[in-house]
Amino acid sequence: MNILVTGGAGYIGSHIVKALGEKGHDIVVYDNLSYGHEWAVLYGNLIKGDLADKELLNTLFKEERFDAVIHLAAFVVVDESIREPMKYYKNNFVNTFKLIETCIKHNIKRFIFSSSAAVYGIPEKVPVTEESPLLPINPYGTSKVMVERVLSDITKSNSDFRCVSLRYFNVAGADPFSRIGQARKDATHLITVSLRTALGKNDHLDVFGTDYPTLDGTCIRDYIHVDDLSDTHILALEYLTSGGGSRIYNCGYGHGYSVKEVVDKVKYVTGINFAVKTANRRQGDPPALIADPSRIKGELGWKPKYDDLEYIIKTAWDWEKKMSQLPL
């Protein structure tokens, strides 16, 4: 199949492109490289472009005649979305809407959307199912809900256009051969920041809140290895190709680790006892956010291969050590 991957030069996108390439698909990566990197595209062709460039998109769709679109290009930092909401609504919603318009114009029948667990906000019950209330508490999460609702309405009115929305939980880890991984200098993910602290890039690691209603007082999250997440996109593509209808799936393992547990495991994997300090809670952090992955396992037959926090951290650690030697 000929597949367009928007944001395919970024952290998650590059791993999805790798998975698609290993399956023998033809791939075009469309990325403005604001956070992605040309070297991270291991398969296919890279087109440098912005989603706001409707003319370039139309030309590309005419020339390539894509069989499917996987859309990842989005801003993803929660704190930034609170400070700059217009930036997030313009890119994550308006530009995505333009992309969907272009897809329908060119008769694209398969669309896979990168959504987020942020759509659930602070859930009353965990694990969360796909039927849990959507109560986002920041513009990032709201932008994802807005796209999901547009896709829902469009797919109900246009039976030819079918979509799978994948709600990512906390994505971590890296390619086991350290070819690609998280390369954002301003990455905010706990595992990445902890590893960079172990490398001496930070004086200490801040733990945001130790008074949550959890066993050790720190937040609990469901961490999924990026290669397992990539496999969900392969399964979603196969599902749509076989005639499956529009669906939404949680992408997580169904259990979580607290911040303290993750930090302790990072120290164990690295062998480095870096400094940790307690900081104030961040706005809008739920005490616990864990997926119920029953639907994707039951309907798509997803079988995670890397449900192991130590392995997740080790692959990320190998990547961070390699990246520290590269002139990125």
XYZ file of C-alpha atoms in Angstrom:
328
model
C 0.000 0.000 0.000
C 1.028 3.612 -0.531
C 0.694 5.385 2.817
C 1.055 9.009 3.883
C 2.373 9.536 7.409
C 2.125 13.110 8.645
C 4.609 13.871 11.401
C 6.527 10.759 10.403
C 9.931 12.276 11.192
C 9.104 12.748 14.869
C 9.591 10.387 17.800
C 6.466 8.248 17.505
C 6.025 8.826 13.774
C 9.494 7.562 12.900
C 8.843 4.299 14.751
C 5.537 3.847 12.914
C 7.303 4.498 9.605
C 9.879 1.876 10.584
C 7.113 -0.659 11.296
C 5.364 0.122 7.996
C 8.625 -0.138 6.071
C 9.423 -3.490 7.617
C 6.011 -4.675 6.368
C 6.929 -3.645 2.811
C 4.604 -0.659 2.432
C 5.459 2.364 0.292
C 5.614 5.427 2.524
C 5.611 9.179 2.083
C 6.469 11.139 5.219
C 5.086 14.675 5.374
C 6.749 16.714 8.119
C 7.763 20.352 8.607
C 10.710 19.171 10.756
C 9.837 21.570 13.568
C 10.425 18.684 15.954
C 11.228 15.814 13.596
C 14.543 14.920 11.965
C 15.386 13.840 8.445
C 17.760 11.148 9.726
C 14.912 9.535 11.696
C 13.037 8.542 8.528
C 14.324 5.014 7.948
C 11.925 4.139 5.104
C 10.102 5.937 2.329
C 10.390 9.468 1.010
C 10.360 12.624 3.099
C 8.463 15.686 1.905
C 9.177 18.777 3.958
C 5.904 20.628 4.267
C 3.399 22.124 6.660
C -0.193 20.987 7.084
C -1.265 24.586 6.584
C 0.045 24.421 2.992
C -3.134 23.201 1.329
C -1.739 23.669 -2.173
C 1.253 21.427 -1.493
C -0.993 18.814 0.116
C -3.361 18.777 -2.861
C -0.486 18.389 -5.287
C 0.972 15.572 -3.211
C -2.364 13.723 -3.023
C -2.857 14.051 -6.791
C 0.601 12.669 -7.541
C 0.717 9.858 -5.005
C -2.858 8.481 -4.888
C -2.529 7.276 -1.313
C -4.290 4.162 -0.068
C -4.296 5.372 3.541
C -3.292 8.306 5.732
C -1.820 8.046 9.222
C -1.984 11.432 10.911
C 0.414 12.218 13.755
C 1.531 15.799 13.104
C 0.516 17.651 16.272
C 1.852 19.713 19.139
C 1.849 17.566 22.271
C 3.155 19.453 25.322
C 0.351 19.950 27.836
C 1.902 22.875 29.720
C 2.598 24.696 26.462
C -0.994 24.168 25.329
C -2.188 25.988 28.445
C 0.173 28.906 27.756
C -0.461 29.021 23.997
C -3.915 27.568 23.305
C -4.287 29.213 19.892
C -1.123 27.485 18.679
C -2.644 24.130 19.609
C -6.102 24.744 18.197
C -4.681 26.092 14.954
C -2.369 23.156 14.325
C -4.025 20.246 16.087
C -7.568 21.073 15.030
C -7.677 23.538 12.123
C -4.806 21.965 10.194
C -6.137 18.479 10.876
C -9.545 19.571 9.577
C -7.860 20.781 6.368
C -6.082 17.438 6.047
C -9.354 15.544 6.453
C -10.941 17.764 3.786
C -8.077 16.931 1.458
C -8.453 13.221 2.159
C -12.141 13.254 1.305
C -11.529 15.348 -1.808
C -9.071 12.726 -3.062
C -11.248 9.768 -2.091
C -9.071 8.451 0.731
C -10.984 5.631 2.419
C -8.671 4.807 5.357
C -7.598 7.328 7.993
C -5.749 6.594 11.250
C -5.723 9.370 13.824
C -3.210 9.815 16.621
C -5.344 10.686 19.639
C -4.428 10.753 23.311
C -5.384 9.646 26.806
C -5.580 13.388 27.510
C -9.157 13.235 26.196
C -10.184 11.643 29.516
C -8.913 14.485 31.714
C -9.066 13.427 35.356
C -11.126 10.213 35.239
C -13.249 9.185 38.180
C -12.473 5.528 37.566
C -9.419 3.698 36.237
C -8.691 1.819 34.106
C -10.572 3.927 31.550
C -12.503 2.332 28.714
C -13.205 3.924 25.358
C -16.695 4.685 26.682
C -15.401 6.696 29.659
C -16.471 10.374 29.685
C -14.346 12.735 27.605
C -13.468 15.561 29.999
C -10.198 17.145 28.812
C -8.632 19.676 31.150
C -6.209 21.408 28.785
C -6.218 22.687 25.197
C -4.085 19.761 24.024
C -6.670 17.218 25.178
C -9.530 19.384 23.937
C -7.963 19.633 20.471
C -7.904 15.836 20.263
C -11.549 15.554 21.351
C -12.548 18.110 18.730
C -10.905 16.090 15.962
C -12.430 12.846 17.223
C -15.906 14.398 17.127
C -15.404 15.757 13.621
C -14.219 12.333 12.458
C -17.206 10.672 14.118
C -19.670 12.956 12.348
C -17.945 12.633 8.980
C -17.708 8.852 9.083
C -21.401 8.611 9.970
C -22.343 10.709 6.938
C -19.754 9.265 4.524
C -19.615 5.470 4.547
C -16.605 5.450 2.215
C -14.423 7.326 4.696
C -13.463 5.129 7.646
C -11.255 6.048 10.558
C -9.511 4.443 13.520
C -8.592 6.785 16.375
C -5.861 5.472 18.669
C -5.729 7.003 22.127
C -2.098 6.873 23.209
C -1.180 6.566 26.849
C 2.409 7.335 28.001
C 4.668 6.377 25.120
C 8.291 5.617 25.987
C 11.303 3.553 24.961
C 13.210 3.483 21.688
C 14.206 1.275 18.799
C 16.110 -1.697 20.318
C 18.977 -1.121 17.878
C 19.164 2.574 18.833
C 18.552 3.760 15.288
C 15.813 6.172 16.379
C 14.347 7.473 19.610
C 13.203 10.615 21.417
C 15.315 13.492 20.075
C 13.465 16.593 21.260
C 15.781 18.739 23.334
C 12.802 20.041 25.320
C 11.182 16.631 25.918
C 9.056 16.587 29.079
C 8.381 12.857 29.413
C 9.364 11.482 32.835
C 11.539 8.643 31.553
C 13.410 10.851 29.091
C 13.973 13.643 31.622
C 15.110 11.103 34.240
C 17.610 9.539 31.833
C 18.975 12.915 30.790
C 19.353 13.779 34.458
C 21.313 10.545 34.916
C 23.562 11.684 32.058
C 24.222 14.941 33.885
C 22.240 17.165 31.532
C 20.090 18.372 34.453
C 21.168 19.191 38.010
C 18.234 17.262 39.425
C 14.873 15.741 38.577
C 11.689 17.439 39.777
C 8.863 15.223 41.028
C 5.668 17.240 40.679
C 3.603 16.428 43.749
C 3.970 13.735 46.378
C 0.552 14.121 48.014
C -1.692 12.367 45.487
C -4.126 9.663 46.699
C -1.828 6.838 45.542
C 0.240 4.331 47.500
C 3.399 6.452 47.462
C 1.798 9.860 46.850
C 3.009 10.287 43.261
C 1.059 10.067 40.004
C 0.544 6.723 38.291
C 0.742 6.314 34.522
C 0.402 3.534 31.964
C 3.688 3.347 30.003
C 3.662 1.720 26.555
C 6.755 0.936 24.485
C 6.825 2.895 21.244
C 7.259 -0.279 19.147
C 4.148 -1.836 20.693
C 2.309 1.377 19.896
C 3.577 1.198 16.313
C 2.104 -2.275 16.004
C -1.345 -0.914 16.883
C -1.155 1.211 13.728
C -0.278 -1.802 11.601
C -3.262 -3.670 13.043
C -5.549 -0.664 12.538
C -4.449 -0.412 8.911
C -5.092 -4.113 8.345
C -8.480 -3.781 10.036
C -9.557 -0.911 7.784
C -8.186 -2.671 4.695
C -10.285 -5.734 5.497
C -13.411 -3.559 5.525
C -13.625 -2.712 9.216
C -15.716 0.269 10.266
C -14.656 3.329 12.225
C -13.468 2.570 15.765
C -11.638 4.079 18.735
C -9.038 2.138 20.712
C -7.045 2.722 23.880
C -3.336 2.022 23.479
C -1.847 1.092 26.835
C -0.958 -1.996 28.838
C -3.701 -1.816 31.446
C -1.508 -1.219 34.483
C 0.623 1.647 35.716
C 3.713 2.730 37.613
C 4.074 5.659 39.963
C 6.586 8.427 39.400
C 8.687 7.121 42.275
C 8.637 3.605 40.843
C 9.794 4.875 37.468
C 12.577 6.978 38.988
C 13.776 4.039 41.069
C 13.816 1.817 37.979
C 15.737 4.442 36.001
C 18.342 4.559 38.759
C 18.543 0.759 38.708
C 18.945 0.526 34.918
C 21.505 3.339 34.697
C 23.326 2.580 37.929
C 23.324 6.324 38.663
C 21.822 7.792 41.838
C 20.915 11.255 40.530
C 19.361 13.996 42.630
C 15.573 14.170 42.946
C 13.607 17.079 44.387
C 9.934 17.526 45.225
C 8.140 20.303 43.371
C 4.586 21.608 43.412
C 1.873 19.757 41.545
C 1.448 20.625 37.888
C -1.893 21.967 36.796
C -4.281 19.244 35.703
C -2.250 16.119 36.477
C -4.674 13.261 37.266
C -3.611 11.021 40.166
C -3.810 7.940 37.957
C -4.374 7.341 34.250
C -4.449 3.738 33.112
C -5.907 2.213 29.954
C -8.325 -0.628 29.624
C -6.943 -2.227 26.423
C -9.567 -4.991 26.235
C -11.139 -3.660 23.037
C -7.965 -3.479 20.940
C -6.819 -6.870 22.194
C -10.184 -8.477 21.532
C -11.055 -6.851 18.211
C -7.651 -6.396 16.576
C -5.774 -9.204 18.320
C -3.101 -6.866 19.683
C -0.469 -8.739 21.693
C 2.102 -6.409 23.274
C 5.688 -7.662 23.116
C 7.437 -5.195 25.404
C 5.257 -4.847 28.489
C 8.277 -4.533 30.779
C 9.238 -1.231 32.420
C 12.881 -2.231 32.697
C 13.055 -3.037 28.978
C 11.311 0.221 28.090
C 13.819 2.193 30.145
C 16.803 0.202 28.867
C 15.991 0.883 25.205
C 15.508 4.569 26.011
C 18.771 4.606 28.008
C 20.756 3.048 25.152
C 19.300 5.670 22.831
C 20.024 8.593 25.171
C 23.639 7.486 25.561
C 24.010 7.294 21.786
C 22.261 10.617 21.232
C 24.564 12.348 23.714
C 27.417 11.565 21.317
C 25.640 12.859 18.220
C 25.603 16.459 16.914
C 21.815 16.709 16.779
